[in-house]
XYZ file of C-alpha atoms in Angstrom:
524
model
C 0.459 -5.288 41.685
C -0.638 -6.140 38.163
C 2.002 -8.171 36.292
C -0.005 -9.226 33.242
C -1.758 -6.872 30.833
C -3.191 -8.022 27.510
C -5.111 -4.905 26.406
C -3.742 -1.371 26.260
C -4.431 1.872 24.422
C -1.162 3.276 23.107
C -0.773 6.965 22.271
C 1.919 7.217 19.615
C 3.438 10.235 17.925
C 6.067 10.060 15.203
C 8.728 12.714 14.793
C 8.265 15.832 12.692
C 10.470 16.449 9.705
C 13.059 19.213 9.928
C 12.645 22.455 7.989
C 14.720 23.141 4.932
C 17.266 25.956 4.965
C 17.265 29.061 2.758
C 20.906 30.106 2.427
C 23.129 31.819 -0.149
C 26.776 30.874 -0.538
C 29.034 33.838 0.231
C 32.788 34.184 0.138
C 35.389 36.750 -0.856
C 34.825 38.075 -4.378
C 31.661 35.909 -4.480
C 28.946 37.757 -2.575
C 26.186 35.764 -4.307
C 27.558 32.308 -4.965
C 24.193 30.638 -5.414
C 21.782 28.821 -3.085
C 23.334 26.281 -0.724
C 20.567 25.544 1.816
C 20.348 21.896 2.898
C 17.283 19.711 3.361
C 15.671 18.963 6.718
C 15.998 15.541 8.318
C 13.256 12.926 8.359
C 11.281 12.424 11.563
C 11.592 9.170 13.490
C 9.095 6.292 13.225
C 7.301 4.415 16.000
C 7.787 0.714 15.249
C 6.309 -2.370 16.927
C 8.747 -5.306 17.008
C 7.717 -8.837 18.015
C 9.952 -10.109 20.826
C 9.390 -13.759 21.908
C 10.837 -12.993 25.343
C 8.067 -10.459 26.022
C 4.888 -11.952 27.458
C 2.837 -8.952 28.550
C 1.917 -5.396 27.590
C 2.528 -4.151 31.104
C 5.140 -1.549 30.101
C 2.655 0.243 27.876
C -0.014 0.119 30.576
C 2.206 2.252 32.828
C 3.709 4.402 30.027
C 1.172 4.636 27.202
C 2.631 7.757 25.562
C 5.476 7.109 23.129
C 7.057 9.694 20.800
C 9.865 9.437 18.266
C 12.555 12.060 17.697
C 12.145 15.041 15.392
C 14.321 15.621 12.380
C 16.875 18.428 12.538
C 16.642 21.472 10.224
C 18.997 21.847 7.299
C 21.893 24.309 7.248
C 23.991 26.226 4.786
C 26.812 24.763 2.695
C 24.459 21.992 1.547
C 24.305 20.407 5.022
C 21.228 18.247 5.524
C 19.640 17.917 8.945
C 20.008 14.728 10.987
C 17.174 12.217 10.960
C 15.072 11.727 14.071
C 15.596 8.561 16.080
C 13.114 5.703 15.673
C 11.328 4.271 18.711
C 11.072 0.459 18.711
C 8.472 -1.059 21.031
C 8.755 -4.763 21.902
C 5.435 -6.640 21.880
C 4.637 -10.331 22.542
C 3.839 -12.930 19.915
C 0.166 -12.813 18.991
C -0.303 -9.068 19.410
C -3.133 -7.617 17.353
C -2.928 -3.928 16.445
C -6.233 -2.116 15.996
C -7.112 1.432 15.080
C -9.197 3.788 17.147
C -12.324 2.628 15.255
C -11.635 -1.072 15.895
C -10.305 -2.014 12.450
C -7.387 -4.485 12.490
C -4.162 -2.894 11.282
C -1.757 -5.773 11.854
C -1.609 -9.267 13.352
C 1.915 -9.879 14.641
C 2.498 -13.636 14.876
C 6.111 -14.027 13.713
C 9.215 -13.478 15.813
C 11.055 -10.367 14.697
C 8.116 -9.043 12.680
C 8.003 -5.261 12.454
C 5.093 -2.887 11.936
C 5.387 0.883 11.607
C 2.478 2.171 13.655
C 3.337 5.865 13.147
C 5.509 7.137 10.301
C 7.742 10.168 10.699
C 7.275 13.286 8.607
C 9.487 14.044 5.636
C 12.019 16.829 5.886
C 11.515 20.039 3.938
C 13.621 20.828 0.879
C 16.247 23.543 1.115
C 16.535 26.320 -1.436
C 19.396 24.478 -3.159
C 17.007 21.648 -4.050
C 14.347 24.155 -5.176
C 16.641 26.006 -7.595
C 15.871 25.678 -11.293
C 16.704 27.383 -14.552
C 13.855 29.865 -14.002
C 14.334 30.222 -10.236
C 18.075 30.387 -9.823
C 18.209 31.700 -6.251
C 15.054 30.881 -4.272
C 14.719 32.956 -1.147
C 12.641 30.358 0.662
C 12.663 26.714 1.718
C 9.955 24.169 2.448
C 8.847 23.314 5.953
C 9.086 19.799 7.346
C 5.953 17.680 7.444
C 4.434 16.670 10.790
C 4.681 13.027 11.763
C 1.745 10.662 12.137
C 0.068 10.392 15.501
C -2.975 8.976 17.205
C -4.212 6.142 19.366
C -3.880 2.432 18.638
C -5.180 -0.526 20.609
C -2.886 -3.465 21.364
C -4.532 -6.794 22.196
C -2.599 -9.913 23.128
C -4.077 -13.177 21.842
C -1.989 -16.148 22.906
C -0.621 -18.494 20.243
C -1.698 -21.756 21.898
C -2.548 -25.003 20.096
C -4.700 -26.343 22.943
C -6.904 -24.278 25.256
C -8.257 -25.526 28.582
C -11.674 -24.154 29.483
C -13.985 -24.895 32.360
C -15.380 -23.755 35.686
C -13.121 -22.179 38.323
C -11.199 -24.743 40.414
C -11.801 -27.489 37.838
C -8.081 -28.333 37.836
C -6.933 -26.583 34.660
C -3.789 -25.089 36.201
C -2.932 -28.415 37.810
C -3.300 -30.104 34.423
C -0.924 -27.637 32.753
C 1.604 -28.073 35.559
C 1.415 -31.876 35.322
C 1.801 -32.040 31.517
C 4.416 -29.297 31.005
C 7.167 -27.430 32.797
C 4.902 -24.459 33.542
C 4.321 -23.645 37.191
C 1.099 -21.665 37.475
C -0.427 -20.668 40.788
C -2.544 -23.489 42.242
C -4.900 -23.137 45.223
C -8.186 -24.570 46.496
C -10.324 -21.458 46.000
C -12.136 -20.093 42.925
C -10.470 -17.734 40.448
C -6.955 -18.714 41.473
C -5.855 -18.185 37.880
C -5.952 -14.484 37.045
C -3.843 -14.569 33.892
C -3.480 -17.109 31.043
C -0.697 -19.623 31.626
C 1.174 -21.204 28.723
C 2.952 -24.543 28.830
C 4.822 -26.586 26.202
C 3.844 -30.259 26.013
C 6.003 -32.929 24.361
C 4.134 -36.043 23.166
C 6.440 -38.266 21.158
C 7.756 -36.247 18.224
C 5.001 -33.653 18.461
C 5.378 -30.496 20.512
C 2.465 -28.192 21.130
C 1.501 -25.366 23.471
C -1.284 -25.510 26.023
C -3.044 -22.461 27.507
C -4.855 -22.362 30.832
C -7.626 -19.743 30.641
C -9.170 -18.264 33.815
C -12.347 -20.034 34.876
C -15.653 -19.419 33.127
C -18.983 -18.975 34.891
C -22.528 -18.520 33.579
C -22.738 -15.087 31.930
C -19.021 -14.897 31.099
C -19.797 -13.857 27.513
C -21.719 -10.885 28.960
C -18.867 -9.759 31.161
C -19.364 -11.726 34.380
C -16.300 -13.037 36.144
C -12.974 -13.067 34.297
C -13.895 -15.187 31.310
C -14.772 -12.422 28.863
C -11.464 -10.666 29.465
C -9.454 -13.771 28.548
C -11.546 -15.638 25.983
C -9.536 -13.805 23.328
C -6.608 -16.045 24.272
C -8.408 -19.136 22.943
C -9.322 -17.617 19.576
C -6.191 -18.997 17.883
C -6.287 -22.497 19.435
C -6.710 -25.658 17.362
C -8.322 -27.832 20.041
C -10.584 -26.989 22.975
C -10.334 -29.132 26.099
C -13.263 -29.072 28.524
C -11.893 -29.729 31.986
C -14.760 -30.912 34.218
C -14.481 -31.313 37.972
C -16.020 -34.658 38.957
C -15.358 -34.111 42.678
C -17.215 -30.838 43.167
C -19.613 -30.562 46.104
C -21.447 -27.476 44.901
C -25.236 -27.923 44.606
C -26.644 -27.978 41.108
C -23.302 -28.969 39.568
C -22.754 -32.132 37.530
C -20.538 -32.888 34.482
C -23.357 -32.687 31.922
C -24.650 -29.366 33.262
C -21.134 -27.892 33.467
C -20.459 -28.887 29.855
C -23.701 -27.328 28.609
C -23.026 -24.064 30.459
C -19.476 -23.718 29.089
C -20.595 -24.612 25.552
C -23.292 -21.948 25.763
C -20.742 -19.312 26.780
C -18.374 -20.318 23.983
C -21.180 -20.085 21.419
C -22.179 -16.624 22.671
C -18.638 -15.259 22.396
C -18.034 -13.326 19.173
C -14.549 -13.763 17.784
C -12.702 -11.305 15.587
C -13.664 -12.351 12.057
C -10.995 -10.123 10.524
C -8.360 -12.566 11.800
C -9.916 -15.470 9.909
C -10.702 -17.613 12.962
C -13.520 -20.132 13.234
C -16.216 -19.712 15.915
C -15.239 -21.343 19.189
C -18.139 -23.811 19.204
C -16.901 -25.210 15.858
C -13.411 -26.130 17.098
C -12.416 -29.771 17.722
C -12.898 -30.554 21.383
C -11.972 -33.101 24.023
C -13.670 -33.685 27.390
C -11.413 -34.339 30.374
C -13.060 -35.673 33.550
C -10.559 -34.550 36.168
C -9.820 -35.579 39.786
C -10.233 -39.294 39.262
C -8.058 -39.853 42.325
C -11.160 -39.143 44.451
C -13.297 -42.340 44.846
C -16.630 -40.605 44.389
C -15.277 -38.766 41.316
C -14.340 -42.061 39.639
C -17.861 -43.400 40.059
C -19.401 -40.199 38.681
C -17.009 -40.162 35.721
C -17.822 -43.719 34.748
C -21.535 -42.948 35.082
C -21.595 -39.913 32.736
C -18.939 -41.119 30.301
C -21.375 -43.007 27.989
C -23.646 -39.941 27.767
C -20.730 -37.673 26.863
C -19.350 -40.081 24.259
C -22.829 -40.252 22.728
C -22.358 -36.612 21.765
C -19.466 -37.634 19.526
C -16.699 -36.190 21.703
C -13.657 -38.079 22.997
C -13.648 -38.437 26.789
C -10.578 -38.951 29.014
C -10.673 -39.700 32.726
C -7.522 -38.274 34.306
C -6.022 -37.143 37.570
C -3.631 -34.207 37.597
C -2.537 -35.196 41.095
C -1.505 -38.811 40.299
C -0.854 -38.276 36.525
C -3.374 -40.980 35.714
C -4.390 -40.917 32.052
C -2.186 -37.908 31.197
C 0.055 -39.831 28.803
C -2.892 -41.035 26.732
C -4.382 -37.528 26.814
C -1.115 -36.000 25.600
C -0.868 -38.325 22.581
C -4.549 -37.794 21.720
C -4.112 -34.023 21.762
C -0.900 -34.301 19.727
C -2.727 -36.265 17.032
C -5.504 -33.663 16.847
C -3.032 -30.772 16.689
C -1.052 -32.519 13.934
C -4.196 -33.127 11.903
C -5.174 -29.478 12.251
C -1.726 -28.311 11.153
C -1.804 -30.548 8.080
C -5.301 -29.429 7.167
C -4.393 -25.796 7.143
C -4.063 -24.210 3.729
C -0.497 -23.323 2.939
C -0.310 -19.591 2.606
C 1.213 -18.544 -0.681
C 2.805 -15.149 -0.895
C 0.554 -12.934 -3.008
C 1.815 -11.738 -6.341
C 2.951 -8.168 -6.363
C 0.806 -6.287 -8.869
C 1.921 -2.804 -9.812
C -0.936 -0.445 -10.569
C 0.569 2.925 -11.411
C -1.697 5.925 -11.364
C -3.001 7.215 -14.663
C -1.073 10.056 -16.213
C -4.115 12.321 -15.924
C -4.631 11.538 -12.238
C -4.398 14.987 -10.667
C -4.544 13.633 -7.141
C -7.150 16.115 -5.871
C -10.851 16.840 -5.941
C -12.807 20.097 -5.743
C -16.005 19.796 -3.722
C -18.660 22.528 -3.683
C -20.090 23.198 -0.220
C -22.608 25.500 1.412
C -20.723 27.657 3.875
C -22.093 30.086 6.464
C -21.424 33.005 4.085
C -22.567 31.293 0.912
C -21.132 28.695 -1.447
C -17.510 27.710 -0.995
C -15.141 25.235 -2.583
C -12.940 22.724 -0.796
C -9.833 21.207 -2.405
C -9.347 17.682 -1.075
C -6.240 15.688 -1.909
C -3.018 14.452 -0.403
C -0.733 16.545 -2.599
C -2.402 19.941 -2.090
C -2.678 19.301 1.658
C 0.983 18.315 1.839
C 2.054 21.380 -0.136
C 0.135 23.624 2.248
C 1.854 22.041 5.248
C 5.226 22.659 3.602
C 4.581 26.351 2.890
C 5.883 29.161 5.058
C 3.072 31.702 4.722
C 5.270 34.383 6.234
C 7.363 34.375 3.044
C 5.678 35.874 -0.006
C 7.935 34.033 -2.424
C 7.028 30.742 -0.760
C 3.342 31.634 -1.180
C 3.981 32.330 -4.839
C 5.711 28.965 -5.200
C 2.627 27.302 -3.701
C 0.468 29.119 -6.249
C 2.736 27.836 -9.020
C 2.376 24.263 -7.853
C -1.397 24.468 -7.520
C -1.721 26.019 -10.974
C 0.408 23.301 -12.569
C -1.749 20.703 -10.816
C -4.852 22.138 -12.509
C -6.612 23.515 -9.455
C -7.642 26.774 -11.115
C -9.145 25.014 -14.135
C -11.092 22.694 -11.873
C -12.417 25.637 -9.852
C -13.689 27.224 -13.058
C -15.457 23.973 -13.955
C -17.146 23.855 -10.555
C -18.505 27.376 -11.048
C -16.170 29.322 -8.757
C -16.172 33.081 -9.245
C -13.547 35.684 -8.255
C -13.584 36.255 -4.520
C -15.105 32.868 -3.740
C -14.027 31.195 -0.510
C -11.677 28.295 -1.177
C -10.395 25.803 1.418
C -7.475 23.418 1.083
C -7.584 20.470 3.460
C -10.109 18.786 5.705
C -11.427 19.844 9.095
C -10.129 22.646 11.245
C -6.644 22.429 9.731
C -7.879 23.608 6.320
C -6.345 26.802 4.906
C -8.923 29.377 3.811
C -8.367 32.101 1.219
C -10.326 34.194 -1.273
C -9.744 32.945 -4.774
C -8.617 35.416 -7.410
C -8.264 33.806 -10.849
C -6.137 36.716 -12.095
C -3.332 35.610 -9.799
C -1.553 33.826 -12.617
C 1.128 31.494 -11.438
C 4.701 31.639 -12.701
C 8.044 32.552 -11.242
C 8.662 34.827 -14.217
C 6.228 37.316 -12.680
C 8.577 38.013 -9.769
C 9.596 41.494 -10.875
C 10.700 42.876 -7.493
C 13.494 41.892 -5.159
C 13.568 38.527 -3.426
C 10.709 38.187 -0.981
C 8.224 40.179 -3.060
C 5.577 38.827 -5.379
C 3.240 40.850 -7.595
C 0.623 38.157 -7.192
C 0.118 39.022 -3.522
C 1.097 42.699 -3.510
C -2.235 43.907 -4.895
C -0.945 44.929 -8.325
C -1.931 41.721 -10.029
C -2.531 43.143 -13.566
C 0.262 42.272 -15.961
C 0.720 45.062 -18.592
C 0.555 44.052 -22.221
C 3.212 44.926 -24.823
C 0.983 47.621 -26.325
C 0.492 49.185 -22.890
C 4.238 49.192 -22.307
C 4.854 50.858 -25.693
C 2.203 53.499 -24.975
C 3.737 54.242 -21.575
C 7.167 54.668 -23.173
C 5.835 57.066 -25.811
C 4.150 59.162 -23.108
C 7.444 59.372 -21.224
C 9.335 60.527 -24.336
C 6.685 63.139 -25.147
C 6.913 64.512 -21.623
C 10.697 64.818 -21.942
C 10.468 66.692 -25.274
C 7.885 69.087 -23.851
C 10.131 69.800 -20.853
C 13.110 70.532 -23.131
C 11.072 72.909 -25.295
C 9.966 74.906 -22.233
C 13.546 75.105 -20.971
C 14.825 76.359 -24.320
C 12.097 79.052 -24.456
C 13.002 80.276 -20.970
C 16.698 80.449 -21.886
C 15.929 82.488 -25.036
C 13.877 84.921 -22.948
C 16.888 85.522 -20.653
C 15.246 84.106 -17.534
C 18.417 82.103 -16.700
C 20.856 85.129 -16.768
C 22.303 86.419 -13.464
C 22.715 90.258 -13.614
C 25.778 90.195 -11.333
C 27.620 87.398 -13.153
C 26.580 88.146 -16.675
C 25.613 85.806 -19.456
C 28.242 83.273 -18.462
C 26.048 82.161 -15.559
C 23.503 80.696 -17.879
C 23.284 76.966 -17.608
C 24.926 74.878 -20.220
C 22.688 74.083 -23.138
C 20.764 70.825 -22.897
C 21.419 68.151 -25.459
C 19.111 68.231 -28.376
C 16.006 66.058 -28.335
C 17.363 64.225 -31.314
C 20.578 63.157 -29.592
C 18.719 62.307 -26.381
C 16.248 60.197 -28.316
C 19.124 58.397 -29.969
C 20.609 57.605 -26.568
C 17.243 56.378 -25.323
C 16.899 54.196 -28.386
C-alpha cells in the first residue's frame, strides 16, 4: 500500500455566506417597530497549515475533496448568523501550491505558515443594515456570496541541504543510514528506494539534512524509471553528491560513464524557475566512490580518481559498510553547506506600499460584443458581479435596489457612451453565470420612485413614465371639472322632480348636495 505521496490534486470548496434576514420588529402597540433583520454569517475558509510532523500528502490522495462550512442566515431581532467553520489542512514543509494552470500560488517552507487556498463567501446584509433615511423599512435583504472553489495542485519538494543522486543500488540509502539516524530500506536489488529518505547529519557544529533520491537511469528526465517523479526533491538542495558504485559487475558500467549519464539527466531536467532555484547542473557537487571495502572497487577508485579530480570536482573514496572516509566526507559537506548558507542573500521584508484606487475608479468596464441576435453589451467588474450575486430576483424591491446601485456606479452613463440603445441586450458577469436583461434607460433609479406598497416597484411594473408637475396639475383640474359637471346634472334632475317618490311625497327627495364652492374649498 502506498505510504508516500508527493503530488496530489486537491478539490477545495469554501463555505457560502449566509443570507441576510428581512424582518420587521413587532410588539404590542408597536406593529411596525422598524427593520430588525440580522446579517448572514461568513462562510468558512480552506487553509493550508505547515506541520513539521507531516511528511507526506497521502491523506489528500485518498480524500481529495475538502469543503468548509457554510455561514448561517441572519434572523430577526438583529441576530446575525453564525460563521462557517474553517477547514485547516496540514501539509509538510516544502509544499508548493499551484493553480490549475500551473502557476505557483504559494511556497510553504516555514513551520506554522498558513495559506488560505479558498476564501469563504461574505454574508448578506439584513434589512436593518440596509435601512437609510430614504429607505426606512426595506422589505428585502441581500443574499450571501458563494465561497471560492476549484482545483489546486500540491507538490512536495523536500528541504534538504545535500542530495544523493546516482544509479540504482549505488549505495545511497546505505550512505544515509551510516551518516545519520535514518533507517531507509536497504536491499541488493535495483529500485529498493521508492520514496525520498531524509536524514540529519551532525558534523562538528554544523547540522544539515541529507536526502536519498530514488535511483536514476538513462532517460530519467523523459520519464523512465522513478527519477523524474522524485527529481523535484533535489531542487532546493545546496550540494549534489554523485554516489558511484565502484563494485558493479554490469557490462558497460564504469565510474566515468555513470557520472556522464547522471550529469546528462540532471542537465535535461527543467526546474521550476518561479521558485528562484538554480539549474541542477550548476549546483556545487561532490563525487563519492562507494563500496571501497571491496578489493576490486578500491583499485578501480584509485584508477579513475585522477580523471575525476581533473574535472575540478572533489572526490571521496568511502565505504558505507565499514564507515571508511565518512567522517571526512561529513566535514567536507558541512563546509560546502555553510558556505552556501552564508552566500545567500538575506531576504529583507518588502516595504508595504499603499496604492489606493483613484476616486474616479468605477470598478467596471462595458464591453461591446457581437451576439447571436445582434450587438450586445457586457458589464465586467467585481462590484457589479458581486451585487448581482447578492440580489434576490424574486423580490421586486431588491431588483430596484440593484438598479439604484448600478445607476450610482455610472453604468447607465457608460452604456450611453458605448452606443447602447433602448432594448439592447446587456449582460452582467462573465461566462454562463452572466445575468441577461433588456436595457431600458427610462428605468431611472431611486428609492423615491417606490410609490406602491412594499414589494412593488414602478420601474419593473411596466408603468415606467414618471408624470411631471404640469401633468399632475392638469389631471387634477380634469377631476374637478368632472365633479362640477356631475353636480350640475344632479341639480337639474332634482329641479325637474325626477327624485320625488309619488307615494312618499317631496320629503323623499335626497338631501341637497353641498355647493361646488364649498366642495372646492374642502378639496383645496
